[in-house]
Every structure is written in structure tokens, then in C-alpha cells.
Amino acid sequence: MEDSKRLIEIIYKFISKAKNDDLNKLISGEYKLAFTNVEVKKKEILKDNGEIETLYKEIKKSNSREEAKDILVKSKFTKAKLLQLSEFLEVKIPKSYTKDKIIERIVDIVIGWNLERESIGKVKLK
């Protein structure tokens, strides 16, 4: 049962992050799904930046968007560090985004994931 919930969370996360164009190409057969080892990429990011994981853990504990945003602003991370955090979260954020826009996107992702996980956990599967 727990495996089913986790699988649904993964599928939902994939669909919510994917662009409509990419989903349509997947449906049409032009694209296909593939498995990759994400731990390798995360380890590369964390090798030099343990503070990224620490900051992620802090904002993950946040109870509101405002609290998470405040933590990110107070961290005084540079735009480059925030982009590394987004890579760690496996979220594509354009480099053209301003620092404030990057912070907003990260907050939406982290707090949104927490809310989605809670709501999925409440679903009863038969």
C-alpha cells in the first residue's frame, strides 16, 4: 500500500513538472520515459555544497510559503547558489529569472510538494 502511494506521488510530481508539449509528445510516442540514477547528480551538487542540503531541510520544515521565503532570503544565497538548489530539487529554472523569481519558484515547489504529499497520504486506496 505504501509503495502504491509513493508511486502515485512520483507520477504526480512528474506530470506536474512536465510541459504540456512534452506530455503530448510522450502520448504520441515521439518521446519515451527512461529511468536515471538521480543520486549521482545530487551527490555532485552536494559534494561542494553541504549548505544546499541544510537549507533545503530548513525550508522543507516550513509551515507556510512566507516562512520558507523568509528562510531563503535570510540565507543570502547568490543567484547561482539558488540555481544549484533548484538542480538539487530537480526543478528546471531559467537562468534569466531574477533572484526573487527563483526564490518564489523554489518556495512554490517545496511547499507545494509538502501539501501534495499530505493530500495524497489522505487518499485511501482500495
Short mmCIF file of N, CA and C in Angstrom, two decimals:
data_model
loop_
_atom_site.label_atom_id
_atom_site.label_comp_id
_atom_site.label_asym_id
_atom_site.label_seq_id
_atom_site.Cartn_x
_atom_site.Cartn_y
_atom_site.Cartn_z
N MET A 1 0.82 -1.19 0.00
CA MET A 1 0.00 0.00 0.00
C MET A 1 0.87 1.26 0.00
N GLU A 2 1.88 1.29 0.87
CA GLU A 2 2.77 2.45 0.91
C GLU A 2 3.51 2.63 -0.41
N ASP A 3 3.90 1.52 -1.04
CA ASP A 3 4.58 1.60 -2.33
C ASP A 3 3.68 2.22 -3.39
N SER A 4 2.39 1.90 -3.35
CA SER A 4 1.43 2.45 -4.30
C SER A 4 1.32 3.95 -4.12
N LYS A 5 1.25 4.40 -2.88
CA LYS A 5 1.16 5.84 -2.61
C LYS A 5 2.41 6.56 -3.10
N ARG A 6 3.56 5.96 -2.84
CA ARG A 6 4.82 6.57 -3.26
C ARG A 6 4.90 6.65 -4.78
N LEU A 7 4.46 5.60 -5.46
CA LEU A 7 4.46 5.59 -6.92
C LEU A 7 3.53 6.67 -7.47
N ILE A 8 2.38 6.83 -6.86
CA ILE A 8 1.44 7.88 -7.29
C ILE A 8 2.06 9.25 -7.08
N GLU A 9 2.77 9.45 -5.96
CA GLU A 9 3.45 10.72 -5.71
C GLU A 9 4.48 11.02 -6.80
N ILE A 10 5.25 10.00 -7.18
CA ILE A 10 6.29 10.18 -8.21
C ILE A 10 5.65 10.53 -9.55
N ILE A 11 4.60 9.81 -9.91
CA ILE A 11 3.92 10.08 -11.18
C ILE A 11 3.32 11.48 -11.17
N TYR A 12 2.68 11.86 -10.08
CA TYR A 12 2.07 13.19 -9.98
C TYR A 12 3.14 14.28 -10.08
N LYS A 13 4.27 14.07 -9.41
CA LYS A 13 5.36 15.04 -9.45
C LYS A 13 5.86 15.20 -10.88
N PHE A 14 6.03 14.08 -11.59
CA PHE A 14 6.48 14.13 -12.98
C PHE A 14 5.51 14.90 -13.85
N ILE A 15 4.23 14.57 -13.75
CA ILE A 15 3.21 15.21 -14.59
C ILE A 15 3.10 16.70 -14.27
N SER A 16 3.17 17.06 -12.99
CA SER A 16 3.01 18.46 -12.62
C SER A 16 4.20 19.31 -13.08
N LYS A 17 5.38 18.70 -13.23
CA LYS A 17 6.56 19.45 -13.67
C LYS A 17 6.70 19.48 -15.19
N ALA A 18 6.07 18.53 -15.87
CA ALA A 18 6.24 18.41 -17.32
C ALA A 18 5.45 19.49 -18.07
N LYS A 19 5.98 19.88 -19.19
CA LYS A 19 5.30 20.83 -20.06
C LYS A 19 4.24 20.07 -20.86
N ASN A 20 3.17 20.77 -21.21
CA ASN A 20 2.10 20.14 -22.00
C ASN A 20 2.63 19.58 -23.31
N ASP A 21 3.53 20.31 -23.95
CA ASP A 21 4.10 19.86 -25.21
C ASP A 21 4.84 18.53 -25.04
N ASP A 22 5.61 18.43 -23.95
CA ASP A 22 6.34 17.18 -23.69
C ASP A 22 5.39 16.03 -23.41
N LEU A 23 4.33 16.30 -22.65
CA LEU A 23 3.35 15.25 -22.36
C LEU A 23 2.66 14.77 -23.64
N ASN A 24 2.33 15.72 -24.52
CA ASN A 24 1.70 15.34 -25.79
C ASN A 24 2.63 14.49 -26.64
N LYS A 25 3.92 14.81 -26.64
CA LYS A 25 4.89 14.03 -27.40
C LYS A 25 5.07 12.64 -26.78
N LEU A 26 4.96 12.55 -25.46
CA LEU A 26 5.02 11.25 -24.80
C LEU A 26 3.82 10.40 -25.20
N ILE A 27 2.65 11.02 -25.20
CA ILE A 27 1.42 10.30 -25.57
C ILE A 27 1.47 9.84 -27.02
N SER A 28 2.00 10.71 -27.90
CA SER A 28 2.05 10.37 -29.33
C SER A 28 3.12 9.32 -29.66
N GLY A 29 4.03 9.09 -28.72
CA GLY A 29 5.08 8.12 -28.98
C GLY A 29 6.38 8.75 -29.45
N GLU A 30 6.38 10.05 -29.65
CA GLU A 30 7.59 10.74 -30.09
C GLU A 30 8.66 10.74 -28.98
N TYR A 31 8.22 10.78 -27.73
CA TYR A 31 9.10 10.70 -26.58
C TYR A 31 8.85 9.38 -25.87
N LYS A 32 9.82 8.96 -25.06
CA LYS A 32 9.60 7.80 -24.20
C LYS A 32 10.19 8.09 -22.83
N LEU A 33 9.71 7.38 -21.84
CA LEU A 33 10.21 7.55 -20.48
C LEU A 33 11.46 6.70 -20.30
N ALA A 34 12.38 7.19 -19.47
CA ALA A 34 13.59 6.44 -19.17
C ALA A 34 13.92 6.63 -17.69
N PHE A 35 14.58 5.65 -17.11
CA PHE A 35 14.99 5.72 -15.72
C PHE A 35 16.43 6.21 -15.66
N THR A 36 16.71 7.10 -14.70
CA THR A 36 18.07 7.56 -14.49
C THR A 36 18.38 7.52 -13.00
N ASN A 37 19.64 7.49 -12.67
CA ASN A 37 20.07 7.49 -11.29
C ASN A 37 20.27 8.93 -10.85
N VAL A 38 19.29 9.51 -10.16
CA VAL A 38 19.35 10.91 -9.76
C VAL A 38 20.34 11.14 -8.62
N GLU A 39 20.66 10.11 -7.87
CA GLU A 39 21.58 10.26 -6.75
C GLU A 39 22.97 10.70 -7.21
N VAL A 40 23.38 10.29 -8.39
CA VAL A 40 24.69 10.69 -8.91
C VAL A 40 24.75 12.20 -9.06
N LYS A 41 23.73 12.80 -9.66
CA LYS A 41 23.69 14.26 -9.87
C LYS A 41 23.62 14.98 -8.53
N LYS A 42 22.78 14.48 -7.62
CA LYS A 42 22.65 15.12 -6.31
C LYS A 42 23.98 15.07 -5.55
N LYS A 43 24.69 13.94 -5.63
CA LYS A 43 25.97 13.82 -4.95
C LYS A 43 26.99 14.81 -5.51
N GLU A 44 26.94 15.04 -6.82
CA GLU A 44 27.85 16.03 -7.43
C GLU A 44 27.57 17.41 -6.86
N ILE A 45 26.29 17.76 -6.75
CA ILE A 45 25.92 19.08 -6.23
C ILE A 45 26.31 19.20 -4.77
N LEU A 46 26.04 18.16 -3.97
CA LEU A 46 26.29 18.22 -2.54
C LEU A 46 27.77 18.10 -2.17
N LYS A 47 28.57 17.52 -3.06
CA LYS A 47 29.99 17.33 -2.77
C LYS A 47 30.64 18.65 -2.37
N ASP A 48 30.30 19.69 -3.08
CA ASP A 48 30.90 21.00 -2.83
C ASP A 48 30.02 21.90 -1.97
N ASN A 49 28.74 21.53 -1.82
CA ASN A 49 27.80 22.45 -1.19
C ASN A 49 26.89 21.76 -0.18
N GLY A 50 27.43 21.38 0.97
CA GLY A 50 26.61 20.78 2.01
C GLY A 50 25.55 21.75 2.51
N GLU A 51 25.81 23.04 2.35
CA GLU A 51 24.86 24.04 2.83
C GLU A 51 23.56 24.03 2.02
N ILE A 52 23.61 23.54 0.80
CA ILE A 52 22.39 23.45 -0.01
C ILE A 52 21.42 22.46 0.61
N GLU A 53 21.93 21.31 1.01
CA GLU A 53 21.07 20.31 1.64
C GLU A 53 20.53 20.82 2.97
N THR A 54 21.37 21.51 3.73
CA THR A 54 20.94 22.07 5.01
C THR A 54 19.81 23.07 4.81
N LEU A 55 19.97 23.94 3.82
CA LEU A 55 18.93 24.94 3.54
C LEU A 55 17.65 24.26 3.08
N TYR A 56 17.78 23.24 2.24
CA TYR A 56 16.60 22.50 1.78
C TYR A 56 15.85 21.90 2.96
N LYS A 57 16.58 21.29 3.89
CA LYS A 57 15.93 20.69 5.06
C LYS A 57 15.21 21.74 5.90
N GLU A 58 15.81 22.94 5.99
CA GLU A 58 15.18 24.02 6.74
C GLU A 58 13.87 24.47 6.10
N ILE A 59 13.89 24.71 4.79
CA ILE A 59 12.67 25.20 4.16
C ILE A 59 11.61 24.11 4.07
N LYS A 60 12.05 22.85 4.03
CA LYS A 60 11.10 21.74 3.98
C LYS A 60 10.26 21.67 5.26
N LYS A 61 10.84 22.10 6.38
CA LYS A 61 10.13 22.10 7.66
C LYS A 61 9.15 23.26 7.80
N SER A 62 9.20 24.21 6.88
CA SER A 62 8.35 25.40 6.95
C SER A 62 6.87 25.03 6.91
N ASN A 63 6.10 25.82 7.64
CA ASN A 63 4.65 25.60 7.69
C ASN A 63 3.88 26.50 6.73
N SER A 64 4.58 27.46 6.13
CA SER A 64 3.91 28.37 5.21
C SER A 64 4.88 28.84 4.14
N ARG A 65 4.32 29.39 3.08
CA ARG A 65 5.14 29.94 2.00
C ARG A 65 5.97 31.12 2.51
N GLU A 66 5.36 31.94 3.34
CA GLU A 66 6.05 33.12 3.86
C GLU A 66 7.27 32.74 4.69
N GLU A 67 7.11 31.71 5.52
CA GLU A 67 8.22 31.24 6.35
C GLU A 67 9.36 30.70 5.48
N ALA A 68 9.02 29.92 4.48
CA ALA A 68 10.03 29.35 3.58
C ALA A 68 10.75 30.47 2.81
N LYS A 69 9.98 31.44 2.35
CA LYS A 69 10.58 32.56 1.61
C LYS A 69 11.54 33.34 2.51
N ASP A 70 11.12 33.56 3.74
CA ASP A 70 11.95 34.29 4.70
C ASP A 70 13.28 33.56 4.94
N ILE A 71 13.22 32.23 5.05
CA ILE A 71 14.44 31.44 5.25
C ILE A 71 15.37 31.59 4.05
N LEU A 72 14.82 31.54 2.84
CA LEU A 72 15.65 31.67 1.64
C LEU A 72 16.27 33.05 1.52
N VAL A 73 15.49 34.08 1.84
CA VAL A 73 16.00 35.45 1.76
C VAL A 73 17.12 35.66 2.79
N LYS A 74 16.90 35.17 4.01
CA LYS A 74 17.90 35.34 5.07
C LYS A 74 19.17 34.52 4.81
N SER A 75 19.07 33.48 3.99
CA SER A 75 20.25 32.66 3.69
C SER A 75 21.29 33.44 2.91
N LYS A 76 20.84 34.48 2.23
CA LYS A 76 21.72 35.32 1.40
C LYS A 76 22.46 34.52 0.33
N PHE A 77 21.80 33.46 -0.15
CA PHE A 77 22.36 32.68 -1.26
C PHE A 77 22.42 33.56 -2.50
N THR A 78 23.46 33.39 -3.27
CA THR A 78 23.55 34.10 -4.54
C THR A 78 22.58 33.46 -5.52
N LYS A 79 22.39 34.12 -6.64
CA LYS A 79 21.52 33.57 -7.69
C LYS A 79 22.06 32.20 -8.15
N ALA A 80 23.37 32.09 -8.27
CA ALA A 80 23.99 30.83 -8.71
C ALA A 80 23.72 29.71 -7.71
N LYS A 81 23.83 30.02 -6.43
CA LYS A 81 23.56 29.01 -5.39
C LYS A 81 22.09 28.60 -5.41
N LEU A 82 21.20 29.56 -5.63
CA LEU A 82 19.77 29.23 -5.70
C LEU A 82 19.49 28.33 -6.90
N LEU A 83 20.18 28.57 -7.99
CA LEU A 83 20.02 27.70 -9.16
C LEU A 83 20.55 26.29 -8.88
N GLN A 84 21.62 26.19 -8.09
CA GLN A 84 22.11 24.87 -7.68
C GLN A 84 21.09 24.17 -6.79
N LEU A 85 20.44 24.94 -5.92
CA LEU A 85 19.39 24.37 -5.08
C LEU A 85 18.25 23.85 -5.94
N SER A 86 17.91 24.58 -6.99
CA SER A 86 16.84 24.12 -7.89
C SER A 86 17.27 22.83 -8.61
N GLU A 87 18.55 22.72 -8.97
CA GLU A 87 19.05 21.48 -9.58
C GLU A 87 18.93 20.32 -8.59
N PHE A 88 19.28 20.58 -7.34
CA PHE A 88 19.16 19.57 -6.30
C PHE A 88 17.71 19.11 -6.16
N LEU A 89 16.77 20.05 -6.32
CA LEU A 89 15.34 19.74 -6.23
C LEU A 89 14.80 19.14 -7.52
N GLU A 90 15.67 19.05 -8.54
CA GLU A 90 15.29 18.53 -9.85
C GLU A 90 14.22 19.39 -10.51
N VAL A 91 14.38 20.70 -10.39
CA VAL A 91 13.45 21.66 -10.96
C VAL A 91 14.20 22.54 -11.95
N LYS A 92 13.67 22.63 -13.15
CA LYS A 92 14.30 23.48 -14.16
C LYS A 92 13.84 24.92 -13.95
N ILE A 93 14.81 25.81 -13.74
CA ILE A 93 14.51 27.23 -13.59
C ILE A 93 15.42 27.96 -14.58
N PRO A 94 14.83 28.78 -15.44
CA PRO A 94 15.64 29.51 -16.41
C PRO A 94 16.65 30.43 -15.74
N LYS A 95 17.82 30.52 -16.30
CA LYS A 95 18.86 31.40 -15.75
C LYS A 95 18.48 32.87 -15.88
N SER A 96 17.51 33.15 -16.74
CA SER A 96 17.07 34.54 -16.93
C SER A 96 16.20 35.04 -15.78
N TYR A 97 15.73 34.14 -14.91
CA TYR A 97 14.91 34.54 -13.77
C TYR A 97 15.73 35.41 -12.82
N THR A 98 15.06 36.35 -12.19
CA THR A 98 15.71 37.16 -11.17
C THR A 98 15.81 36.32 -9.89
N LYS A 99 16.61 36.80 -8.97
CA LYS A 99 16.79 36.09 -7.70
C LYS A 99 15.44 35.94 -6.98
N ASP A 100 14.64 37.01 -6.97
CA ASP A 100 13.33 36.95 -6.31
C ASP A 100 12.41 35.94 -6.97
N LYS A 101 12.44 35.87 -8.28
CA LYS A 101 11.59 34.93 -9.02
C LYS A 101 12.03 33.48 -8.75
N ILE A 102 13.34 33.27 -8.63
CA ILE A 102 13.87 31.95 -8.32
C ILE A 102 13.40 31.52 -6.93
N ILE A 103 13.48 32.44 -5.98
CA ILE A 103 13.04 32.14 -4.61
C ILE A 103 11.56 31.77 -4.61
N GLU A 104 10.74 32.54 -5.33
CA GLU A 104 9.31 32.24 -5.40
C GLU A 104 9.06 30.84 -5.97
N ARG A 105 9.78 30.49 -7.00
CA ARG A 105 9.61 29.18 -7.65
C ARG A 105 10.02 28.05 -6.70
N ILE A 106 11.13 28.22 -6.02
CA ILE A 106 11.58 27.20 -5.07
C ILE A 106 10.58 27.02 -3.95
N VAL A 107 10.07 28.13 -3.43
CA VAL A 107 9.06 28.06 -2.36
C VAL A 107 7.82 27.33 -2.87
N ASP A 108 7.36 27.68 -4.07
CA ASP A 108 6.19 27.00 -4.63
C ASP A 108 6.41 25.51 -4.74
N ILE A 109 7.60 25.11 -5.17
CA ILE A 109 7.90 23.70 -5.35
C ILE A 109 7.95 22.97 -4.01
N VAL A 110 8.76 23.47 -3.08
CA VAL A 110 8.96 22.77 -1.82
C VAL A 110 7.69 22.72 -0.99
N ILE A 111 7.04 23.86 -0.82
CA ILE A 111 5.81 23.90 -0.01
C ILE A 111 4.70 23.16 -0.75
N GLY A 112 4.65 23.30 -2.06
CA GLY A 112 3.65 22.59 -2.86
C GLY A 112 3.80 21.08 -2.74
N TRP A 113 5.04 20.58 -2.78
CA TRP A 113 5.29 19.15 -2.62
C TRP A 113 4.80 18.66 -1.26
N ASN A 114 5.07 19.47 -0.23
CA ASN A 114 4.62 19.08 1.11
C ASN A 114 3.11 18.97 1.17
N LEU A 115 2.41 19.94 0.58
CA LEU A 115 0.95 19.92 0.58
C LEU A 115 0.41 18.75 -0.24
N GLU A 116 1.04 18.49 -1.39
CA GLU A 116 0.62 17.37 -2.24
C GLU A 116 0.83 16.04 -1.53
N ARG A 117 1.96 15.91 -0.87
CA ARG A 117 2.28 14.67 -0.17
C ARG A 117 1.25 14.42 0.94
N GLU A 118 0.89 15.49 1.65
CA GLU A 118 -0.10 15.35 2.72
C GLU A 118 -1.45 14.94 2.14
N SER A 119 -1.85 15.56 1.03
CA SER A 119 -3.16 15.23 0.45
C SER A 119 -3.18 13.83 -0.14
N ILE A 120 -2.08 13.40 -0.75
CA ILE A 120 -2.00 12.05 -1.29
C ILE A 120 -2.03 11.03 -0.16
N GLY A 121 -1.39 11.36 0.95
CA GLY A 121 -1.38 10.47 2.10
C GLY A 121 -2.76 10.24 2.68
N LYS A 122 -3.66 11.21 2.47
CA LYS A 122 -5.02 11.10 2.99
C LYS A 122 -5.93 10.29 2.08
N VAL A 123 -5.48 10.04 0.85
CA VAL A 123 -6.29 9.26 -0.10
C VAL A 123 -6.25 7.80 0.32
N LYS A 124 -7.41 7.20 0.36
CA LYS A 124 -7.48 5.78 0.72
C LYS A 124 -7.61 4.96 -0.54
N LEU A 125 -6.62 4.09 -0.77
CA LEU A 125 -6.63 3.21 -1.91
C LEU A 125 -7.28 1.88 -1.54
N LYS A 126 -8.07 1.35 -2.43
CA LYS A 126 -8.74 0.06 -2.15
C LYS A 126 -7.97 -1.07 -2.74
#
